GROMACS .gro file of C-alpha atoms in nm:
model
  336
    1MET     CA    1 -17.986   6.933 -16.526
    2HIS     CA    2 -18.118   7.279 -16.532
    3SER     CA    3 -17.898   7.590 -16.507
    4ILE     CA    4 -17.937   7.733 -16.169
    5SER     CA    5 -17.825   8.092 -16.063
    6VAL     CA    6 -17.756   8.235 -15.718
    7ALA     CA    7 -18.066   8.447 -15.768
    8ASP     CA    8 -18.269   8.107 -15.759
    9THR     CA    9 -18.169   8.068 -15.385
   10PRO     CA   10 -18.459   8.085 -15.152
   11LEU     CA   11 -18.464   8.375 -14.902
   12VAL     CA   12 -18.367   8.294 -14.549
   13ARG     CA   13 -18.622   8.487 -14.339
   14GLU     CA   14 -18.917   8.453 -14.116
   15PRO     CA   15 -19.189   8.318 -14.322
   16LEU     CA   16 -19.468   8.551 -14.395
   17HIS     CA   17 -19.746   8.287 -14.335
   18ALA     CA   18 -20.116   8.351 -14.363
   19PRO     CA   19 -20.418   8.195 -14.226
   20VAL     CA   20 -20.486   7.862 -14.411
   21ALA     CA   21 -20.740   7.684 -14.173
   22HIS     CA   22 -20.997   7.766 -13.909
   23LEU     CA   23 -21.096   7.562 -13.604
   24VAL     CA   24 -21.465   7.633 -13.587
   25ARG     CA   25 -21.659   7.524 -13.292
   26GLY     CA   26 -22.048   7.612 -13.258
   27GLY     CA   27 -22.008   7.835 -13.556
   28ILE     CA   28 -21.735   8.053 -13.406
   29VAL     CA   29 -21.377   8.055 -13.504
   30GLU     CA   30 -21.202   7.910 -13.195
   31GLY     CA   31 -20.848   7.888 -13.347
   32ILE     CA   32 -20.650   7.972 -13.664
   33HIS     CA   33 -20.372   7.768 -13.814
   34TYR     CA   34 -20.127   7.982 -14.014
   35GLY     CA   35 -19.920   7.847 -14.300
   36SER     CA   36 -19.844   7.873 -14.672
   37VAL     CA   37 -19.999   7.702 -14.986
   38VAL     CA   38 -19.882   7.692 -15.344
   39VAL     CA   39 -20.059   7.550 -15.651
   40ILE     CA   40 -19.871   7.497 -15.978
   41GLY     CA   41 -20.006   7.437 -16.312
   42GLU     CA   42 -19.926   7.178 -16.594
   43ASP     CA   43 -19.687   7.446 -16.725
   44GLY     CA   44 -19.513   7.488 -16.395
   45ALA     CA   45 -19.657   7.836 -16.344
   46VAL     CA   46 -19.782   7.937 -16.005
   47ARG     CA   47 -20.174   7.929 -16.019
   48PHE     CA   48 -20.240   8.001 -15.657
   49ARG     CA   49 -20.046   8.116 -15.360
   50LEU     CA   50 -20.128   8.181 -15.000
   51GLY     CA   51 -19.868   8.288 -14.735
   52ASP     CA   52 -19.504   8.267 -14.816
   53ILE     CA   53 -19.401   8.020 -15.100
   54GLU     CA   54 -19.050   8.171 -15.163
   55ALA     CA   55 -18.879   8.172 -14.805
   56ALA     CA   56 -18.639   7.893 -14.734
   57PHE     CA   57 -18.798   7.608 -14.518
   58HIS     CA   58 -18.733   7.259 -14.410
   59PRO     CA   59 -18.945   7.010 -14.606
   60ARG     CA   60 -18.853   6.731 -14.362
   61SER     CA   61 -18.976   6.392 -14.490
   62ALA     CA   62 -19.169   6.544 -14.793
   63LEU     CA   63 -18.811   6.560 -14.968
   64LYS     CA   64 -18.769   6.177 -14.944
   65PRO     CA   65 -18.900   6.115 -15.297
   66VAL     CA   66 -18.620   6.348 -15.410
   67GLN     CA   67 -18.372   6.176 -15.208
   68ALA     CA   68 -18.489   5.839 -15.347
   69VAL     CA   69 -18.438   5.975 -15.718
   70ALA     CA   70 -18.087   6.066 -15.621
   71MET     CA   71 -18.005   5.718 -15.503
   72VAL     CA   72 -18.175   5.561 -15.819
   73ARG     CA   73 -17.958   5.789 -16.024
   74ALA     CA   74 -17.654   5.671 -15.826
   75GLY     CA   75 -17.733   5.303 -15.918
   76LEU     CA   76 -17.980   5.191 -15.643
   77PRO     CA   77 -18.132   4.868 -15.809
   78LEU     CA   78 -18.461   4.891 -15.631
   79ASP     CA   79 -18.816   4.888 -15.767
   80GLY     CA   80 -19.170   4.815 -15.645
   81GLU     CA   81 -19.234   4.796 -15.278
   82LEU     CA   82 -18.872   4.822 -15.177
   83LEU     CA   83 -18.820   5.154 -15.362
   84SER     CA   84 -19.134   5.284 -15.222
   85LEU     CA   85 -18.998   5.196 -14.862
   86ALA     CA   86 -18.671   5.375 -14.961
   87ALA     CA   87 -18.889   5.696 -14.986
   88ALA     CA   88 -19.099   5.616 -14.674
   89SER     CA   89 -19.188   5.744 -14.341
   90HIS     CA   90 -19.314   5.413 -14.247
   91SER     CA   91 -19.533   5.304 -13.946
   92GLY     CA   92 -19.306   5.045 -13.823
   93GLU     CA   93 -19.522   4.752 -13.928
   94GLU     CA   94 -19.362   4.417 -13.971
   95ARG     CA   95 -19.365   4.443 -14.351
   96HIS     CA   96 -19.168   4.778 -14.315
   97LEU     CA   97 -18.898   4.612 -14.087
   98ALA     CA   98 -18.875   4.291 -14.318
   99GLY     CA   99 -18.834   4.522 -14.615
  100THR     CA  100 -18.556   4.726 -14.464
  101ARG     CA  101 -18.378   4.407 -14.384
  102ARG     CA  102 -18.417   4.296 -14.746
  103ILE     CA  103 -18.270   4.617 -14.864
  104LEU     CA  104 -17.969   4.582 -14.634
  105GLU     CA  105 -17.929   4.220 -14.726
  106LEU     CA  106 -17.887   4.323 -15.106
  107ALA     CA  107 -17.549   4.503 -15.004
  108GLY     CA  108 -17.461   4.231 -14.751
  109LEU     CA  109 -17.538   4.459 -14.457
  110THR     CA  110 -17.736   4.429 -14.134
  111LYS     CA  111 -17.924   4.658 -13.901
  112ASP     CA  112 -17.609   4.717 -13.710
  113ASP     CA  113 -17.489   4.932 -14.008
  114LEU     CA  114 -17.768   5.174 -13.990
  115ARG     CA  115 -17.691   5.530 -13.849
  116ASN     CA  116 -18.037   5.659 -13.795
  117VAL     CA  117 -18.172   5.737 -13.445
  118PRO     CA  118 -18.325   5.447 -13.248
  119ASP     CA  119 -18.695   5.494 -13.193
  120LEU     CA  120 -19.024   5.314 -13.132
  121PRO     CA  121 -19.255   5.244 -13.429
  122PHE     CA  122 -19.448   5.562 -13.561
  123ASP     CA  123 -19.783   5.405 -13.573
  124PRO     CA  124 -19.951   5.431 -13.221
  125ALA     CA  125 -20.114   5.084 -13.241
  126VAL     CA  126 -19.787   4.918 -13.353
  127ARG     CA  127 -19.600   5.132 -13.090
  128ASP     CA  128 -19.833   5.026 -12.817
  129ALA     CA  129 -19.785   4.652 -12.914
  130TRP     CA  130 -19.405   4.692 -12.927
  131VAL     CA  131 -19.390   4.843 -12.582
  132ARG     CA  132 -19.630   4.573 -12.444
  133GLU     CA  133 -19.373   4.323 -12.572
  134GLY     CA  134 -19.110   4.475 -12.395
  135ARG     CA  135 -18.912   4.574 -12.695
  136ALA     CA  136 -18.678   4.864 -12.693
  137PRO     CA  137 -18.640   5.152 -12.936
  138SER     CA  138 -18.450   5.033 -13.251
  139ARG     CA  139 -18.294   5.187 -13.559
  140LEU     CA  140 -18.497   4.936 -13.766
  141ALA     CA  141 -18.826   5.056 -13.629
  142GLN     CA  142 -18.758   5.419 -13.672
  143ASN     CA  143 -18.975   5.552 -13.957
  144CYS     CA  144 -18.676   5.652 -14.167
  145SER     CA  145 -18.503   5.318 -14.160
  146GLY     CA  146 -18.601   5.221 -14.516
  147LYS     CA  147 -18.431   5.538 -14.655
  148HIS     CA  148 -18.130   5.471 -14.439
  149ALA     CA  149 -18.104   5.126 -14.561
  150ALA     CA  150 -18.121   5.239 -14.923
  151MET     CA  151 -17.869   5.496 -14.849
  152LEU     CA  152 -17.618   5.241 -14.723
  153CYS     CA  153 -17.701   5.009 -15.022
  154THR     CA  154 -17.633   5.292 -15.265
  155ALA     CA  155 -17.310   5.375 -15.098
  156ALA     CA  156 -17.191   5.018 -15.079
  157LEU     CA  157 -17.270   4.940 -15.450
  158ASN     CA  158 -17.071   5.256 -15.536
  159GLY     CA  159 -16.771   5.159 -15.326
  160TRP     CA  160 -16.825   5.464 -15.102
  161SER     CA  161 -16.757   5.465 -14.733
  162LEU     CA  162 -17.024   5.336 -14.503
  163ASP     CA  163 -16.962   5.476 -14.156
  164ASP     CA  164 -16.994   5.851 -14.255
  165TYR     CA  165 -17.276   5.817 -14.518
  166LEU     CA  166 -17.473   6.085 -14.324
  167ASP     CA  167 -17.183   6.344 -14.351
  168PRO     CA  168 -17.312   6.618 -14.600
  169ALA     CA  169 -16.956   6.596 -14.771
  170HIS     CA  170 -17.008   6.219 -14.836
  171PRO     CA  171 -17.052   6.136 -15.208
  172LEU     CA  172 -17.390   6.003 -15.156
  173GLN     CA  173 -17.513   6.319 -14.986
  174ARG     CA  174 -17.342   6.529 -15.255
  175ALA     CA  175 -17.538   6.331 -15.500
  176VAL     CA  176 -17.857   6.393 -15.302
  177SER     CA  177 -17.786   6.778 -15.280
  178GLU     CA  178 -17.723   6.785 -15.669
  179THR     CA  179 -18.061   6.617 -15.733
  180VAL     CA  180 -18.247   6.851 -15.489
  181GLU     CA  181 -18.111   7.156 -15.681
  182ASP     CA  182 -18.182   6.987 -16.020
  183LEU     CA  183 -18.551   6.894 -15.941
  184THR     CA  184 -18.637   7.201 -15.740
  185GLY     CA  185 -18.474   7.436 -15.978
  186GLN     CA  186 -18.308   7.628 -15.706
  187ARG     CA  187 -17.995   7.640 -15.498
  188ILE     CA  188 -18.010   7.486 -15.162
  189ALA     CA  189 -18.058   7.772 -14.899
  190GLY     CA  190 -17.891   7.586 -14.605
  191VAL     CA  191 -17.809   7.244 -14.471
  192THR     CA  192 -17.885   7.101 -14.129
  193VAL     CA  193 -17.975   6.757 -13.970
  194ASP     CA  194 -18.305   6.600 -13.999
  195GLY     CA  195 -18.450   6.401 -13.697
  196CYS     CA  196 -18.330   6.083 -13.835
  197GLY     CA  197 -17.975   6.205 -13.858
  198ALA     CA  198 -17.962   6.261 -14.232
  199PRO     CA  199 -17.866   6.584 -14.394
  200LEU     CA  200 -18.183   6.814 -14.448
  201PHE     CA  201 -18.172   7.065 -14.730
  202ALA     CA  202 -18.365   7.395 -14.721
  203VAL     CA  203 -18.558   7.481 -15.030
  204SER     CA  204 -18.881   7.687 -15.091
  205LEU     CA  205 -19.234   7.562 -15.102
  206ARG     CA  206 -19.261   7.652 -15.471
  207GLY     CA  207 -18.940   7.444 -15.522
  208LEU     CA  208 -19.068   7.148 -15.344
  209ALA     CA  209 -19.374   7.154 -15.552
  210ARG     CA  210 -19.179   7.190 -15.868
  211ALA     CA  211 -18.973   6.876 -15.762
  212ALA     CA  212 -19.274   6.672 -15.713
  213ALA     CA  213 -19.431   6.768 -16.046
  214ARG     CA  214 -19.101   6.655 -16.221
  215ILE     CA  215 -19.104   6.325 -16.041
  216ALA     CA  216 -19.472   6.276 -16.131
  217THR     CA  217 -19.447   6.363 -16.494
  218ALA     CA  218 -19.112   6.191 -16.575
  219GLY     CA  219 -19.085   5.969 -16.874
  220PRO     CA  220 -19.082   5.586 -16.847
  221GLY     CA  221 -18.761   5.417 -16.728
  222THR     CA  222 -18.613   5.745 -16.568
  223ALA     CA  223 -18.512   5.745 -16.193
  224GLU     CA  224 -18.808   5.992 -16.131
  225ALA     CA  225 -19.063   5.762 -16.293
  226ARG     CA  226 -18.934   5.456 -16.114
  227VAL     CA  227 -18.981   5.638 -15.779
  228ALA     CA  228 -19.322   5.781 -15.862
  229ASP     CA  229 -19.446   5.435 -15.999
  230ALA     CA  230 -19.317   5.244 -15.674
  231MET     CA  231 -19.493   5.490 -15.435
  232ARG     CA  232 -19.825   5.498 -15.638
  233ARG     CA  233 -19.841   5.115 -15.662
  234HIS     CA  234 -19.726   5.070 -15.295
  235PRO     CA  235 -19.856   5.371 -15.101
  236GLU     CA  236 -19.873   5.156 -14.771
  237MET     CA  237 -19.499   5.083 -14.789
  238ALA     CA  238 -19.426   5.458 -14.826
  239SER     CA  239 -19.643   5.517 -14.521
  240GLY     CA  240 -19.852   5.248 -14.349
  241SER     CA  241 -20.196   5.081 -14.296
  242GLY     CA  242 -20.455   5.349 -14.225
  243ARG     CA  243 -20.235   5.643 -14.294
  244ASP     CA  244 -20.398   5.946 -14.464
  245VAL     CA  245 -20.101   5.971 -14.706
  246ALA     CA  246 -20.171   5.623 -14.849
  247ALA     CA  247 -20.549   5.686 -14.850
  248LEU     CA  248 -20.505   6.001 -15.051
  249MET     CA  249 -20.295   5.810 -15.320
  250ARG     CA  250 -20.566   5.549 -15.334
  251ALA     CA  251 -20.849   5.809 -15.363
  252VAL     CA  252 -20.713   6.027 -15.648
  253PRO     CA  253 -20.580   5.841 -15.960
  254GLY     CA  254 -20.223   5.899 -16.056
  255LEU     CA  255 -20.156   6.122 -15.747
  256LEU     CA  256 -19.806   6.117 -15.590
  257THR     CA  257 -19.790   6.254 -15.244
  258LYS     CA  258 -19.560   6.271 -14.933
  259ASP     CA  259 -19.591   6.419 -14.589
  260GLY     CA  260 -19.332   6.546 -14.361
  261PHE     CA  261 -19.306   6.637 -13.990
  262GLU     CA  262 -19.399   6.986 -13.889
  263GLY     CA  263 -19.702   7.010 -14.105
  264VAL     CA  264 -19.560   6.960 -14.457
  265GLN     CA  265 -19.730   6.783 -14.756
  266VAL     CA  266 -19.652   6.780 -15.131
  267ALA     CA  267 -19.863   6.623 -15.399
  268ALA     CA  268 -19.835   6.613 -15.772
  269LEU     CA  269 -20.052   6.477 -16.059
  270PRO     CA  270 -19.918   6.289 -16.380
  271ASP     CA  271 -20.002   6.611 -16.587
  272GLY     CA  272 -19.779   6.831 -16.384
  273ARG     CA  273 -20.021   7.002 -16.155
  274ALA     CA  274 -19.881   7.004 -15.800
  275VAL     CA  275 -19.949   7.158 -15.457
  276ALA     CA  276 -19.729   7.205 -15.151
  277VAL     CA  277 -19.847   7.289 -14.792
  278LYS     CA  278 -19.660   7.410 -14.490
  279ILE     CA  279 -19.856   7.448 -14.163
  280ALA     CA  280 -19.667   7.692 -13.957
  281ASP     CA  281 -19.739   7.535 -13.618
  282GLY     CA  282 -19.673   7.187 -13.739
  283ALA     CA  283 -20.019   7.070 -13.674
  284GLY     CA  284 -20.097   6.741 -13.837
  285ARG     CA  285 -20.477   6.805 -13.814
  286ALA     CA  286 -20.457   7.105 -14.051
  287ARG     CA  287 -20.223   6.930 -14.299
  288ILE     CA  288 -20.452   6.700 -14.479
  289PRO     CA  289 -20.763   6.925 -14.506
  290VAL     CA  290 -20.560   7.207 -14.633
  291THR     CA  291 -20.391   6.982 -14.879
  292ALA     CA  292 -20.727   6.839 -14.992
  293ALA     CA  293 -20.845   7.208 -15.048
  294ALA     CA  294 -20.532   7.294 -15.247
  295LEU     CA  295 -20.581   6.991 -15.470
  296ALA     CA  296 -20.952   7.084 -15.522
  297ARG     CA  297 -20.813   7.432 -15.615
  298ALA     CA  298 -20.569   7.254 -15.869
  299GLY     CA  299 -20.868   7.102 -16.035
  300VAL     CA  300 -20.904   6.759 -15.869
  301ASP     CA  301 -21.265   6.658 -15.850
  302PRO     CA  302 -21.386   6.746 -15.486
  303ASP     CA  303 -21.584   6.434 -15.484
  304LEU     CA  304 -21.265   6.238 -15.466
  305LEU     CA  305 -21.156   6.439 -15.166
  306THR     CA  306 -21.464   6.415 -14.931
  307GLY     CA  307 -21.274   6.180 -14.711
  308PHE     CA  308 -21.016   6.431 -14.629
  309ALA     CA  309 -21.209   6.722 -14.504
  310GLY     CA  310 -21.060   6.718 -14.163
  311GLU     CA  311 -21.149   6.584 -13.817
  312GLN     CA  312 -21.464   6.684 -13.638
  313LEU     CA  313 -21.443   6.877 -13.312
  314LEU     CA  314 -21.645   6.705 -13.031
  315GLY     CA  315 -21.839   6.848 -12.743
  316GLY     CA  316 -21.976   6.611 -12.483
  317GLY     CA  317 -21.902   6.337 -12.719
  318ARG     CA  318 -22.113   6.514 -13.004
  319PRO     CA  319 -21.970   6.691 -13.321
  320VAL     CA  320 -21.996   7.060 -13.275
  321GLY     CA  321 -21.739   7.189 -13.527
  322SER     CA  322 -21.460   7.107 -13.749
  323ILE     CA  323 -21.127   7.216 -13.895
  324ARG     CA  324 -21.195   7.413 -14.223
  325PRO     CA  325 -20.967   7.550 -14.483
  326VAL     CA  326 -20.996   7.926 -14.523
  327PRO     CA  327 -21.245   8.058 -14.788
  328ALA     CA  328 -20.946   8.155 -15.008
  329LEU     CA  329 -20.883   7.794 -15.071
  330ASP     CA  330 -21.228   7.719 -15.199
  331PRO     CA  331 -21.230   7.567 -15.546
  332LEU     CA  332 -21.279   7.802 -15.843
  333PRO     CA  333 -21.640   7.801 -15.974
  334CYS     CA  334 -21.667   7.603 -16.306
  335ALA     CA  335 -21.726   7.808 -16.615
  336SER     CA  336 -22.068   7.791 -16.742
   0.00000   0.00000   0.00000
């Protein structure tokens, strides 16, 4: 692990966000999404920044690949689609529920051992069907159940207590926090509770991008490589059918990417280039177009990203505008 000093702790302050996307209707800027963007190069150096990439923030579910690495380092024996599910914010499809049950069964556990918050499926169509069938919110359907099942499995295999596996002082969560600091290269600025009930560690946007790059570039057989390979090969298990995260991984060869609530996205390529995005108001509609623009800024072929330009704005049922990343995010011109 890298040596980390107190000076590497992100600053806890009101983030100094900047405009990252315009909502343009009829040729006029109708709204502005603020946020922050960082692009790092193959050498880990910052190649582009917009807004505040050093302030402490909550990466939400964009941190799940790091949590999965921690669990694999601690002996979690998953690979393939089940390991992808361990890093998932899943849609609540039947394959996600079945996979979560399989992870629990590996440790002789059931859904009753889960301590995440009961919820309806994340995907709107799946959720609507769930409600029509008269099914109540459940821990299994909640989008973080794969991660929680993997946490329980890791704890059980190590002989750690199960009832308190979400306590930040639990050996499992201490292992996660150590891995967060190792992969981000900085001290955790604070610990709170994520929506699912698991500990949530505050880092910087730059640190999140660095962690994704280390996972995406890791050597074969490492915990990092196992997580990256699982998510790349099974992107729908890490998200769901029709989700933009899975589509982006399918569109860009070798890309590893993960979203998080409140407008967070991180993405990394096998050569170490990586981007991280935080939309200040948490708007999902700005997250993907800004991420795509950041990837183009990092050197990804813009032709691979045409399907991620952002939703059209309608007027009377007709397209009259769109969400556009700010000009500062335009790709650099190619050298002639």
